[in-house]
Amino acid sequence: MIKEDIKSIKELLSSPKKIVLIPHKNPDGDAIGSTLGLLHYLNKYKHDAVIIAPNDYPDFLKWMPGESTVLKYDQQKDVCDKWLVSAEIIFTLDFNSLGRIGEMESVVAKTEAIKIMIDHHQQPETYAKFMYSDVFMSSTCEMVYNFIDMLDDTDKIDEAIATCLYTGIMTDTGSFRFPSTTSATHKIIGNLIEKGANNSQIHNNIMDTNSYERTQLLGRALSNLKIIPEYRTAYITLTQEELNTFNFKKGDTEGFVNYGLSLKGIIFAAIFIESQQDQIIKISLRSKGDFSVNELSRTHFQGGGHTNAAGGKSDLSMNDTIDKFISILPQYKKDLKA
Ligand code: 5GP
Ligand code: MN
């Protein structure tokens, strides 16, 4: 972010404003962590600020400080629309395209509010007046830390802010192991622990809240896991019927895709999850090395994300989606064949 922009934003935030913070649809730890972290920071300046999430998120995020104040657009449209049309500033966090906020898109696109984007996804759209976009960052939470730092305000980071930012960095880096994790990331994590983030407690809150049914669903996912060794590819399917059998709840399938990637020799993993409600197959893609699942998702599955982690969807049936998936692999043989 350039110095001029920081100066303008500092000026803008120097008097109380009406502010809305927005994470992407189906928000993850980084989306909720970054919006909450920034909310706690803005509250120090007596702004009238609120987070509006397009929809709900998994229970394993619901312990975060301030979480109960998050409005959900799909549950409280009227209240949310009032906030959106009267907002002076809108922060959009952890997404690169207004298409990622679902039904909120049209309202947000029309508002007069000054928009500020903080995000690390590839190919960002240019709807925001101020853009802090950096695809090399581990997480939006790391960027919110940097943003506060650029505003010369790291001394304002308290336990609540530190806890939220730690959580998002941890979840987006697979507990600090993905290649996007840098020494700068670790330094920031160190600072956040000094400010009061309880690392061990946060890991417990996120990782060790499995229900018995989720663990059984994981068992089903693993027995559905297939590999295509010649393309170093693994994939998992879960039908709506299987989800129902194990009383699926939002977030239950988080991380399942990584089991495919953990197999020796596998560099590309996918999970296909049927959603009867949305009439789609929701797809998560992961890779190792230079193979870009962002590109593959953009080209074939109406999605995107990062080089090594992307999402997308298919309007075909599960079987047809898998057929399509297998049929496109030869296009990537240069990257995928050993
Ligand atoms: P996940 O597979 O965990 O849902 O998402 C992996 C990454 O891809 C995340 O950074 C997420 O924000 C991004 N992503 C997921 N779904 C989509 C999508 O439909 N479009 C775009 N552009 N990015 C997505
Ligand atoms: Mn993120």
PDB file of N, CA and C and ligand atoms in Angstrom, residues 24 96 100 121 282 284 286 302-306 309-312, ligand 1:
ATOM      1  N   HIS A  24     -15.741 -12.752   3.069  1.00  0.00           N
ATOM      2  CA  HIS A  24     -16.389 -13.464   1.956  1.00  0.00           C
ATOM      3  C   HIS A  24     -17.451 -14.443   2.450  1.00  0.00           C
ATOM      4  N   ASN A  96     -11.362 -11.116  -3.362  1.00  0.00           N
ATOM      5  CA  ASN A  96     -10.819 -10.313  -4.459  1.00  0.00           C
ATOM      6  C   ASN A  96     -11.857  -9.858  -5.468  1.00  0.00           C
ATOM      7  N   ARG A 100     -17.793 -12.707  -4.668  1.00  0.00           N
ATOM      8  CA  ARG A 100     -17.538 -13.625  -3.555  1.00  0.00           C
ATOM      9  C   ARG A 100     -18.413 -13.347  -2.326  1.00  0.00           C
ATOM     10  N   HIS A 121      -5.735 -12.681  -2.337  1.00  0.00           N
ATOM     11  CA  HIS A 121      -6.082 -13.582  -3.449  1.00  0.00           C
ATOM     12  C   HIS A 121      -5.602 -13.034  -4.787  1.00  0.00           C
ATOM     13  N   LYS A 282     -19.776 -28.389  -4.624  1.00  0.00           N
ATOM     14  CA  LYS A 282     -18.761 -27.440  -4.141  1.00  0.00           C
ATOM     15  C   LYS A 282     -17.399 -28.151  -4.197  1.00  0.00           C
ATOM     16  N   SER A 284     -13.153 -28.056  -3.526  1.00  0.00           N
ATOM     17  CA  SER A 284     -11.939 -27.480  -2.952  1.00  0.00           C
ATOM     18  C   SER A 284     -10.743 -28.152  -3.594  1.00  0.00           C
ATOM     19  N   ARG A 286      -6.375 -28.353  -3.833  1.00  0.00           N
ATOM     20  CA  ARG A 286      -5.102 -28.055  -3.178  1.00  0.00           C
ATOM     21  C   ARG A 286      -3.970 -28.625  -4.021  1.00  0.00           C
ATOM     22  N   GLN A 302     -15.391 -22.276 -12.356  1.00  0.00           N
ATOM     23  CA  GLN A 302     -16.039 -21.019 -11.919  1.00  0.00           C
ATOM     24  C   GLN A 302     -15.525 -20.504 -10.580  1.00  0.00           C
ATOM     25  N   GLY A 303     -14.254 -20.730 -10.304  1.00  0.00           N
ATOM     26  CA  GLY A 303     -13.745 -20.301  -8.996  1.00  0.00           C
ATOM     27  C   GLY A 303     -12.391 -19.647  -9.099  1.00  0.00           C
ATOM     28  N   GLY A 304     -11.594 -19.821  -8.061  1.00  0.00           N
ATOM     29  CA  GLY A 304     -10.265 -19.230  -8.021  1.00  0.00           C
ATOM     30  C   GLY A 304      -9.702 -19.314  -6.619  1.00  0.00           C
ATOM     31  N   GLY A 305      -8.706 -18.511  -6.341  1.00  0.00           N
ATOM     32  CA  GLY A 305      -8.088 -18.521  -5.008  1.00  0.00           C
ATOM     33  C   GLY A 305      -6.607 -18.244  -5.118  1.00  0.00           C
ATOM     34  N   HIS A 306      -5.809 -19.203  -4.681  1.00  0.00           N
ATOM     35  CA  HIS A 306      -4.357 -19.058  -4.686  1.00  0.00           C
ATOM     36  C   HIS A 306      -3.729 -20.166  -5.525  1.00  0.00           C
ATOM     37  N   ALA A 309      -4.161 -23.304  -3.196  1.00  0.00           N
ATOM     38  CA  ALA A 309      -5.466 -23.545  -2.559  1.00  0.00           C
ATOM     39  C   ALA A 309      -6.517 -22.729  -3.286  1.00  0.00           C
ATOM     40  N   ALA A 310      -7.511 -23.416  -3.803  1.00  0.00           N
ATOM     41  CA  ALA A 310      -8.569 -22.686  -4.504  1.00  0.00           C
ATOM     42  C   ALA A 310      -9.894 -23.404  -4.300  1.00  0.00           C
ATOM     43  N   GLY A 311     -10.953 -22.703  -4.626  1.00  0.00           N
ATOM     44  CA  GLY A 311     -12.280 -23.292  -4.540  1.00  0.00           C
ATOM     45  C   GLY A 311     -13.020 -23.063  -5.844  1.00  0.00           C
ATOM     46  N   GLY A 312     -14.102 -23.783  -6.025  1.00  0.00           N
ATOM     47  CA  GLY A 312     -14.909 -23.592  -7.226  1.00  0.00           C
ATOM     48  C   GLY A 312     -16.191 -24.377  -7.095  1.00  0.00           C
TER      49      GLY A 312
HETATM   50  P1  5GP B   1     -11.660 -23.548   0.188  1.00  0.00           P
HETATM   51  O1  5GP B   1     -11.316 -24.675  -0.722  1.00  0.00           O
HETATM   52  O2  5GP B   1     -11.042 -23.704   1.535  1.00  0.00           O
HETATM   53  O3  5GP B   1     -13.110 -23.204   0.183  1.00  0.00           O
HETATM   54  O4  5GP B   1     -10.951 -22.278  -0.449  1.00  0.00           O
HETATM   55  C1  5GP B   1      -9.597 -22.236  -0.761  1.00  0.00           C
HETATM   56  C2  5GP B   1      -9.211 -20.849  -1.169  1.00  0.00           C
HETATM   57  O5  5GP B   1      -9.859 -20.497  -2.392  1.00  0.00           O
HETATM   58  C3  5GP B   1      -9.613 -19.782  -0.166  1.00  0.00           C
HETATM   59  O6  5GP B   1      -8.612 -18.798  -0.157  1.00  0.00           O
HETATM   60  C4  5GP B   1     -10.891 -19.230  -0.723  1.00  0.00           C
HETATM   61  O7  5GP B   1     -11.077 -17.891  -0.340  1.00  0.00           O
HETATM   62  C5  5GP B   1     -10.714 -19.376  -2.208  1.00  0.00           C
HETATM   63  N1  5GP B   1     -11.984 -19.689  -2.856  1.00  0.00           N
HETATM   64  C6  5GP B   1     -12.856 -20.653  -2.479  1.00  0.00           C
HETATM   65  N2  5GP B   1     -13.921 -20.693  -3.300  1.00  0.00           N
HETATM   66  C7  5GP B   1     -13.716 -19.728  -4.231  1.00  0.00           C
HETATM   67  C8  5GP B   1     -14.476 -19.261  -5.361  1.00  0.00           C
HETATM   68  O8  5GP B   1     -15.552 -19.762  -5.688  1.00  0.00           O
HETATM   69  N3  5GP B   1     -13.925 -18.234  -6.072  1.00  0.00           N
HETATM   70  C9  5GP B   1     -12.732 -17.672  -5.743  1.00  0.00           C
HETATM   71  N4  5GP B   1     -12.262 -16.668  -6.505  1.00  0.00           N
HETATM   72  N5  5GP B   1     -11.999 -18.083  -4.692  1.00  0.00           N
HETATM   73  C10 5GP B   1     -12.483 -19.087  -3.943  1.00  0.00           C
END
